[in-house]
Coordinates of C-alpha atoms in Angstrom, one line a residue:
Chain V
X1163 CA 76.2 96.6 -9.6
X1164 CA 74.5 93.2 -9.6
X1165 CA 73.2 91.7 -6.4
X1166 CA 75.7 88.9 -6.6
X1167 CA 78.7 91.3 -6.9
X1168 CA 77.3 93.2 -4.0
X1169 CA 77.1 90.0 -2.0
X1170 CA 80.7 89.0 -2.8
X1171 CA 82.0 92.4 -1.7
X1172 CA 79.9 92.3 1.5
X1173 CA 81.2 88.8 2.3
X1174 CA 84.8 89.8 1.7
X1175 CA 84.3 92.6 4.2
X1176 CA 83.0 90.1 6.8
X1177 CA 79.3 91.3 6.5
X1178 CA 76.4 88.9 6.5
X1179 CA 74.2 88.6 3.3
X1180 CA 70.7 87.1 2.9
X1181 CA 70.3 84.2 0.5
X1182 CA 66.9 83.1 -0.8
X1183 CA 67.0 79.7 -2.4
X1184 CA 63.9 79.4 -4.8
X1185 CA 60.2 79.6 -4.8
X1186 CA 59.8 76.0 -5.7
X1187 CA 62.3 74.7 -3.2
X1188 CA 62.4 75.6 0.6
X1189 CA 61.3 79.1 -0.2
X1190 CA 63.5 80.2 2.7
X1191 CA 66.0 83.0 3.3
X1192 CA 69.2 82.2 5.2
X1193 CA 71.6 84.7 6.9
X1194 CA 75.0 83.9 5.5
X1195 CA 78.5 85.0 6.4
X1196 CA 82.0 83.8 5.4
X1197 CA 83.0 81.5 8.3
X1198 CA 86.5 83.1 8.5
X1199 CA 84.9 86.3 9.6
X1200 CA 82.6 84.9 12.3
X1201 CA 82.3 86.7 15.6
X1202 CA 80.2 86.1 18.7
X1203 CA 78.2 89.1 17.8
X1204 CA 77.3 87.6 14.4
X1205 CA 76.3 84.3 16.0
X1206 CA 74.0 86.3 18.3
X1207 CA 72.5 88.1 15.3
X1208 CA 72.0 84.8 13.5
X1209 CA 70.2 83.1 16.4
X1210 CA 68.1 86.1 17.3
X1211 CA 67.2 87.4 13.9
X1212 CA 67.4 84.1 12.1
X1213 CA 66.2 81.6 14.7
X1214 CA 67.1 78.4 12.8
X1215 CA 70.1 76.2 13.2
X1216 CA 73.6 77.7 13.0
X1217 CA 75.4 75.6 10.4
X1218 CA 78.8 75.6 8.7
X1219 CA 79.3 74.5 5.1
X1220 CA 82.3 72.6 3.8
X1221 CA 83.1 71.9 0.1
X1222 CA 82.8 68.2 -0.8
X1223 CA 86.5 67.9 -1.5
X1224 CA 87.5 69.3 1.8
X1225 CA 85.1 67.0 3.7
X1226 CA 86.4 64.0 1.8
X1227 CA 90.0 64.9 2.6
X1228 CA 89.2 65.3 6.3
X1229 CA 87.2 62.1 6.3
X1230 CA 83.8 63.6 7.2
X1231 CA 80.8 61.7 5.9
X1232 CA 77.3 62.9 5.2
X1233 CA 75.1 62.0 8.2
X1234 CA 72.8 60.0 5.9
X1235 CA 75.7 57.8 4.7
X1236 CA 76.9 57.3 8.2
X1237 CA 73.4 56.4 9.5
X1238 CA 73.0 54.0 6.6
X1239 CA 76.1 52.1 7.7
X1240 CA 74.7 51.9 11.2
X1241 CA 71.6 50.1 10.1
X1242 CA 73.1 46.7 10.9
X1243 CA 73.7 47.6 14.6
X1244 CA 70.8 49.9 15.0
X1245 CA 68.0 48.9 12.6
X1246 CA 66.0 51.9 13.6
X1247 CA 68.5 54.3 12.0
X1248 CA 68.2 52.6 8.7
X1249 CA 64.4 52.9 8.8
X1250 CA 64.6 56.6 9.7
X1251 CA 66.4 57.3 6.4
X1252 CA 63.6 56.0 4.3
X1253 CA 62.0 58.6 2.0
X1254 CA 63.6 62.0 1.2
X1255 CA 63.0 65.4 2.6
X1256 CA 60.1 67.1 0.8
X1257 CA 62.3 69.9 -0.7
X1258 CA 65.3 67.9 -2.0
X1259 CA 66.7 64.5 -2.7
X1260 CA 68.8 64.5 0.4
X1261 CA 69.9 66.6 3.4
X1262 CA 73.3 68.2 3.5
X1263 CA 73.9 67.5 7.2
X1264 CA 77.1 66.0 8.4
X1265 CA 77.9 65.6 12.1
X1266 CA 77.9 68.3 14.8
X1267 CA 81.2 69.5 16.4
X1268 CA 82.6 71.7 19.2
X1269 CA 86.1 73.1 19.2
X1270 CA 88.0 71.4 22.0
X1271 CA 88.7 74.8 23.5
X1272 CA 85.0 75.5 24.1
X1273 CA 83.2 74.9 27.4
X1274 CA 79.5 74.0 26.8
X1275 CA 79.9 74.7 23.1
X1276 CA 76.6 76.6 22.8
X1277 CA 77.5 80.1 23.8
X1278 CA 78.1 82.8 21.1
X1279 CA 81.7 82.8 22.1
X1280 CA 82.0 79.1 21.9
X1281 CA 80.3 78.7 18.6
X1282 CA 82.3 81.6 17.1
X1283 CA 85.5 79.8 18.2
X1284 CA 84.4 76.5 16.7
X1285 CA 83.4 78.2 13.4
X1286 CA 86.5 80.3 13.0
X1287 CA 88.8 77.3 13.7
X1288 CA 86.7 75.3 11.2
X1289 CA 87.5 78.0 8.6
X1290 CA 91.2 77.8 9.3
X1291 CA 91.3 73.9 9.3
X1292 CA 89.3 74.1 6.0
X1293 CA 92.0 76.4 4.5
X1294 CA 94.8 74.1 5.7
X1295 CA 93.0 70.9 4.5
X1296 CA 92.9 72.4 1.0
X1297 CA 96.7 72.5 1.0
X1298 CA 97.5 69.2 2.7
X1299 CA 97.0 65.6 2.2
X1300 CA 94.2 63.5 3.7
X1301 CA 96.2 62.1 6.6
X1302 CA 97.3 65.5 7.8
X1303 CA 93.8 67.0 7.3
X1304 CA 92.2 64.2 9.3
X1305 CA 94.6 64.6 12.3
X1306 CA 94.4 68.4 12.3
X1307 CA 90.6 68.1 12.4
X1308 CA 90.5 65.5 15.1
X1309 CA 93.1 67.4 17.2
X1310 CA 90.9 70.5 17.2
X1311 CA 87.3 69.2 17.3
X1312 CA 85.1 66.9 19.3
X1313 CA 81.7 65.3 18.3
X1314 CA 78.9 65.4 19.3
X1315 CA 78.8 69.2 19.4
X1316 CA 76.7 72.3 18.9
X1317 CA 77.6 73.4 15.4
X1318 CA 76.1 71.5 12.5
X1319 CA 78.4 70.8 9.6
X1320 CA 76.9 70.7 6.1
X1321 CA 78.7 69.2 3.1
X1322 CA 78.1 70.8 -0.3
X1323 CA 77.3 68.5 -3.2
X1324 CA 79.8 67.7 -5.9
X1325 CA 79.9 69.1 -8.6
X1326 CA 78.8 72.2 -6.8
X1327 CA 75.3 73.5 -7.9
X1328 CA 74.6 70.7 -10.4
X1329 CA 72.5 68.1 -8.6
X1330 CA 71.7 70.1 -5.5
X1331 CA 71.0 73.9 -5.4
X1332 CA 70.4 74.4 -1.7
X1333 CA 71.6 77.1 0.7
X1334 CA 74.6 74.9 1.4
X1335 CA 75.7 75.0 -2.2
X1336 CA 74.7 78.6 -2.9
X1337 CA 76.6 79.9 0.1
X1338 CA 79.6 77.8 -0.6
X1339 CA 79.7 79.1 -4.2
X1340 CA 79.5 82.7 -2.9
X1341 CA 82.6 82.2 -0.7
X1342 CA 84.5 80.7 -3.6
X1343 CA 83.6 83.5 -6.1
X1344 CA 84.6 86.0 -3.4
X1345 CA 88.0 84.3 -3.2
X1346 CA 87.6 83.5 0.5
X1347 CA 88.1 80.3 2.4
X1348 CA 85.3 78.2 0.9
X1349 CA 83.1 77.8 4.0
X1350 CA 80.0 79.8 5.0
X1351 CA 78.1 79.9 8.2
X1352 CA 74.3 80.2 7.8
X1353 CA 71.1 80.2 9.7
X1354 CA 67.5 80.0 8.5
X1355 CA 65.2 83.1 9.0
X1356 CA 62.0 82.4 10.8
X1357 CA 58.8 84.6 11.1
X1358 CA 56.9 85.3 14.3
X1359 CA 53.8 83.5 12.9
X1360 CA 55.2 79.9 13.0
X1361 CA 56.6 79.7 9.4
X1362 CA 59.7 80.7 7.5
X1363 CA 60.2 84.5 7.1
X1364 CA 58.4 85.4 3.8
X1365 CA 60.6 86.6 1.0
X1366 CA 59.2 90.2 1.1
X1367 CA 59.8 90.5 4.8
X1368 CA 63.4 89.2 4.4
X1369 CA 64.0 91.8 1.7
X1370 CA 62.6 94.4 4.1
X1371 CA 65.0 93.2 6.9
X1372 CA 67.9 93.4 4.4
X1373 CA 67.0 97.0 3.3
X1374 CA 66.6 98.1 6.9
X1375 CA 70.1 97.0 7.8
X1376 CA 71.7 97.8 4.5
X1377 CA 72.4 94.1 3.8
X1378 CA 72.5 92.5 0.4
X1379 CA 69.6 90.1 -0.5
X1380 CA 70.3 87.7 -3.3
X1381 CA 68.3 84.9 -4.9
X1382 CA 69.5 81.5 -5.9
X1383 CA 68.8 82.0 -9.6
X1384 CA 71.2 85.0 -9.6
X1385 CA 73.9 83.0 -7.9
X1386 CA 73.4 80.1 -10.3
X1387 CA 73.9 82.5 -13.3
X1388 CA 77.0 84.1 -11.8
X1389 CA 78.4 80.7 -10.9
X1390 CA 77.9 79.5 -14.5
X1391 CA 79.9 82.3 -15.8
X1392 CA 82.6 82.2 -13.1
X1393 CA 83.2 78.5 -13.1
X1394 CA 83.0 78.5 -16.9
X1395 CA 85.7 81.1 -17.2
X1396 CA 87.8 79.4 -14.5
X1397 CA 87.5 76.1 -16.5
X1398 CA 88.5 77.8 -19.7
X1399 CA 91.5 79.4 -18.1
X1400 CA 92.7 76.2 -16.5
X1401 CA 92.2 74.4 -19.9
X1402 CA 94.2 77.1 -21.6
X1403 CA 96.9 76.9 -19.0
X1404 CA 97.1 73.2 -19.3
X1405 CA 97.8 73.1 -23.0
Chain J
X94 CA 55.3 76.2 48.3
X95 CA 58.7 74.9 47.3
X96 CA 60.2 75.9 44.0
X97 CA 60.0 72.3 42.8
X98 CA 56.3 72.0 43.6
X99 CA 55.7 75.3 41.8
X100 CA 57.7 73.9 38.8
X101 CA 55.6 70.7 38.7
X102 CA 52.4 72.6 38.8
X103 CA 53.5 75.0 36.1
X104 CA 54.7 72.1 33.8
X105 CA 51.3 70.4 34.3
X106 CA 49.6 73.5 33.1
X107 CA 51.8 73.6 30.0
X108 CA 53.9 76.5 31.2
X109 CA 57.7 76.7 30.7
X110 CA 60.0 76.7 33.8
X111 CA 63.7 77.7 34.1
X112 CA 66.1 75.0 35.3
X113 CA 69.6 75.9 36.5
X114 CA 71.9 72.9 36.8
X115 CA 74.7 73.7 39.3
X116 CA 77.5 76.2 39.9
X117 CA 80.2 73.7 39.4
X118 CA 78.7 72.1 36.2
X119 CA 77.5 74.0 33.1
X120 CA 76.3 76.9 35.3
X121 CA 73.6 77.3 32.7
X122 CA 69.8 77.9 32.8
X123 CA 67.6 76.1 30.4
X124 CA 64.0 76.9 29.4
X125 CA 62.0 73.7 29.9
X126 CA 58.5 72.7 29.0
X127 CA 56.7 69.3 29.0
X128 CA 56.9 68.1 25.4
X129 CA 53.3 67.1 25.3
X130 CA 52.3 70.8 25.7
X131 CA 54.6 72.3 23.1
X132 CA 53.2 74.9 20.7
X133 CA 54.8 76.9 17.9
X134 CA 54.7 79.9 20.2
X135 CA 56.7 78.1 22.8
X136 CA 59.3 77.1 20.2
X137 CA 59.5 80.8 19.2
X138 CA 60.0 81.9 22.8
X139 CA 62.7 79.2 23.3
X140 CA 64.7 80.2 20.2
X141 CA 64.3 84.0 20.8
X142 CA 64.7 84.2 24.6
X143 CA 66.9 81.1 25.0
X144 CA 69.0 81.0 21.9
X145 CA 70.5 77.6 22.3
X146 CA 69.5 74.3 20.7
X147 CA 65.9 73.1 20.9
X148 CA 66.2 69.6 22.3
X149 CA 63.8 66.9 23.4
X150 CA 64.6 64.5 26.3
X151 CA 63.6 60.8 26.4
X152 CA 64.0 58.4 29.3
X153 CA 66.7 55.8 28.9
X154 CA 64.1 52.9 28.9
X155 CA 62.0 54.6 26.2
X156 CA 65.0 55.2 23.9
X157 CA 66.1 51.6 24.4
X158 CA 62.6 50.3 23.6
X159 CA 62.5 52.4 20.4
X160 CA 66.1 51.5 19.5
X161 CA 67.6 55.0 19.7
X162 CA 71.3 55.0 20.5
X163 CA 73.4 57.8 22.1
X164 CA 75.2 59.6 19.4
X165 CA 78.5 58.8 21.0
X166 CA 77.8 55.0 20.9
X167 CA 76.7 55.3 17.3
X168 CA 79.8 57.3 16.2
X169 CA 82.0 54.8 18.1
X170 CA 80.7 52.0 16.0
X171 CA 81.4 54.0 12.8
X172 CA 85.1 54.2 13.7
X173 CA 85.9 51.3 11.4
X174 CA 84.3 52.9 8.3
X175 CA 85.1 56.5 9.2
X176 CA 88.2 56.6 11.4
X177 CA 87.8 60.3 11.9
X178 CA 84.6 59.8 13.8
X179 CA 86.3 57.6 16.3
X180 CA 89.0 60.2 16.9
X181 CA 86.4 63.0 17.4
X182 CA 85.1 61.1 20.4
X183 CA 88.4 61.2 22.3
X184 CA 88.2 63.1 25.6
X185 CA 85.0 64.1 27.4
X186 CA 83.2 67.4 27.4
X187 CA 84.6 69.7 30.1
X188 CA 81.4 69.7 32.2
X189 CA 80.5 66.0 32.3
X190 CA 81.7 62.5 31.4
X191 CA 79.6 62.4 28.3
X192 CA 77.0 64.2 26.2
X193 CA 73.3 63.2 26.2
X194 CA 72.9 63.7 22.5
X195 CA 71.2 61.2 20.4
X196 CA 70.3 61.8 16.7
X197 CA 68.2 64.7 15.2
X198 CA 64.8 64.0 13.8
X199 CA 61.9 65.7 11.8
X200 CA 58.3 64.5 11.8
X201 CA 57.5 63.1 8.3
X202 CA 54.6 65.6 8.1
X203 CA 57.0 68.6 8.3
X204 CA 58.3 70.6 5.3
X205 CA 61.8 72.0 6.0
X206 CA 61.5 70.8 9.7
X207 CA 63.0 74.1 11.1
X208 CA 60.0 76.4 11.4
X209 CA 58.2 76.9 14.7
X210 CA 55.2 75.0 13.4
X211 CA 57.4 72.1 12.1
X212 CA 59.4 71.8 15.3
X213 CA 56.2 71.9 17.4
X214 CA 54.7 69.1 15.3
X215 CA 57.9 67.0 15.6
X216 CA 58.0 67.6 19.4
X217 CA 54.3 66.9 20.1
X218 CA 54.4 63.7 18.1
X219 CA 57.6 62.7 19.9
X220 CA 55.6 63.1 23.2
X221 CA 52.8 60.8 21.9
X222 CA 55.2 58.2 20.6
X223 CA 57.0 58.3 23.9
X224 CA 53.8 57.6 25.7
X225 CA 52.9 54.8 23.4
X226 CA 56.3 53.3 23.6
X227 CA 56.0 53.0 27.4
X228 CA 53.0 50.7 26.9
X229 CA 54.1 48.6 24.0
X230 CA 56.9 46.2 23.2
X231 CA 60.2 47.1 21.4
X232 CA 59.1 46.0 18.0
X233 CA 56.0 48.1 18.1
X234 CA 57.8 51.1 19.5
X235 CA 60.5 50.9 16.8
X236 CA 58.0 50.8 13.9
X237 CA 55.8 53.5 15.3
X238 CA 58.8 55.7 15.6
X239 CA 60.2 55.0 12.1
X240 CA 56.7 55.5 10.6
X241 CA 56.5 59.0 12.0
X242 CA 60.1 60.4 12.0
X243 CA 62.9 60.9 9.6
X244 CA 66.6 61.5 10.4
X245 CA 68.6 63.7 9.9
X246 CA 66.3 66.4 11.2
X247 CA 66.1 69.7 13.1
X248 CA 65.1 68.6 16.6
X249 CA 67.9 67.1 18.8
X250 CA 67.0 64.1 20.9
X251 CA 68.6 63.7 24.3
X252 CA 68.7 60.4 26.2
X253 CA 68.6 60.6 30.0
X254 CA 71.0 58.5 31.9
X255 CA 69.9 55.4 33.8
X256 CA 69.3 55.3 36.7
X257 CA 68.1 58.8 36.4
X258 CA 70.1 61.5 38.3
X259 CA 72.7 59.0 39.7
X260 CA 75.7 59.2 37.4
X261 CA 74.6 62.3 35.5
X262 CA 72.8 65.3 36.8
X263 CA 72.5 67.5 33.7
X264 CA 69.5 69.4 32.3
X265 CA 68.4 66.3 30.4
X266 CA 68.0 64.3 33.6
X267 CA 66.7 67.2 35.7
X268 CA 64.0 68.1 33.2
X269 CA 63.0 64.4 32.7
X270 CA 62.7 64.0 36.4
X271 CA 60.4 67.0 36.6
X272 CA 58.0 65.6 34.0
X273 CA 58.0 62.3 35.9
X274 CA 57.3 63.9 39.2
X275 CA 54.5 66.0 37.6
X276 CA 52.9 62.7 36.3
X277 CA 53.2 63.8 32.7
X278 CA 54.6 62.0 29.6
X279 CA 58.2 61.8 30.7
X280 CA 59.8 64.0 28.0
X281 CA 60.8 67.6 28.2
X282 CA 61.8 70.1 25.6
X283 CA 64.6 72.5 26.5
X284 CA 66.8 75.3 25.2
X285 CA 69.8 76.9 26.8
X286 CA 69.6 80.6 27.7
X287 CA 72.3 82.8 26.3
X288 CA 73.3 86.4 27.3
X289 CA 73.9 89.2 24.9
X290 CA 77.6 89.4 25.9
X291 CA 78.8 86.1 24.3
X292 CA 78.3 83.8 27.3
X293 CA 75.5 81.8 29.0
X294 CA 72.9 84.0 30.7
X295 CA 74.1 84.5 34.3
X296 CA 72.0 82.9 37.0
X297 CA 70.9 86.3 38.5
X298 CA 69.7 87.5 35.1
X299 CA 67.9 84.2 34.5
X300 CA 66.1 84.7 37.8
X301 CA 65.2 88.2 36.8
X302 CA 63.8 86.9 33.5
X303 CA 61.7 84.4 35.4
X304 CA 60.4 87.0 37.9
X305 CA 59.5 89.4 35.1
X306 CA 57.3 86.7 33.4
X307 CA 56.0 85.0 36.5
X308 CA 57.9 81.8 35.6
X309 CA 59.3 79.3 38.2
X310 CA 63.2 79.2 38.5
X311 CA 64.4 76.0 40.1
X312 CA 67.9 74.8 40.8
X313 CA 69.3 71.3 40.2
X314 CA 70.0 70.7 43.9
X315 CA 66.3 71.3 44.8
X316 CA 65.2 68.9 42.1
X317 CA 67.7 66.3 43.3
X318 CA 66.3 66.5 46.8
X319 CA 62.7 66.3 45.7
X320 CA 63.6 63.4 43.3
X321 CA 65.3 61.5 46.2
X322 CA 62.1 61.7 48.3
X323 CA 59.8 61.0 45.4
X324 CA 61.7 58.0 43.9
X325 CA 62.3 56.7 47.4
X326 CA 58.6 56.7 48.3
X327 CA 57.8 55.2 44.9
X328 CA 60.3 52.5 45.5
X329 CA 59.0 51.8 49.0
X330 CA 55.4 51.6 47.7
X331 CA 56.4 49.2 44.9
X332 CA 58.4 47.1 47.3
X333 CA 55.4 46.9 49.7
X334 CA 53.0 46.0 46.8
X335 CA 55.3 43.3 45.6
X336 CA 55.4 41.4 48.9

């Protein structure tokens, strides 16, 4: 069984998987789980064993329907009122052309928003609102989102690029592609894995962590190849069904 | 020796302290250190033993001089372009009238921005730029900040309310007051402490953690009392020197 197939099966069972992007990019492993299966215990594992930011991906189309902008685009528009914010956008991150960050949110039913229980509530409702947004129009998606969430919050939203995995091949896109290929609600929750020595967890140590816990470790290149086949066959099928 | 005096001495030696806000508010303990003394190892302790978001406070005057807005004010201005963002602001957090969040930043010398080394670099430079901003005009503070930092990033900025500890008595204000009373650069780095059971770390467990590591645990009320005396005497002195 390929690593990607193993990852899809694990995600569909609500298990976390480890995703390494690429040697030339961040060179970083993220813990990834399908957002619909988040639990307070998974949030705890992510913050304790990962140590980075707990973030939730949304497909570009869903974010657009809801009305969520990339943070960069939003900050750019603020440059007139707050010239500093325009200046802080200058130059790109060293590892990619742009960051995938959107805003931060808390579910309105949370208290501080930061506890494992609060973040799990925010994330599981994000998954449901994402599923609903895919089947509704923009107006409805917008009001459903605003009814449930508040900003600023403690969960970072990430918006995947469009078309997926063409211009940008980051953890946001890789994890979103996995949830789509697994036939799940297309949102993943992820957290970067850090080492004790001040840097990112080296690839070999991340693999060791995965082996020790019987988790799947999968690399960006493998996901890209699987995605190429999967989206190709989906495209062919939809072309055939459209003629 | 009072707990506050112990906290000030610890902060001046670069040691973390634990700050509990109040039973009726978040009921939460944050790990706090003076930003000027941050190290990758302290970031690691914060994310591992705290588990919340690693945030950096700035006094209101410094943020104003640099040109940094509260995120709420920025999002409100975006309501014309992105109506969703206006709607996400509706209602306040359950524990206070507003959140202290400003934007997220990375130092331009970081790579991904999330490793312990990267966050420590971002935070220690924030402390220096904060110190410089206090002695320079707005134009200079703005360009120094934009030269060193990029947004979006992985370190959350928090802006303390003005006047400090009057309208808002959160961790942002309490920690900022401690750095000021300790005579340090008035910026603190903090991280909320979580329990393994899904909620915030209970006060008694936070006290136990502090005792086990010989760290000071101090409550909001004690800081408020000390601040009342300290800022009162400062005010009297400056009144006397002005006549």
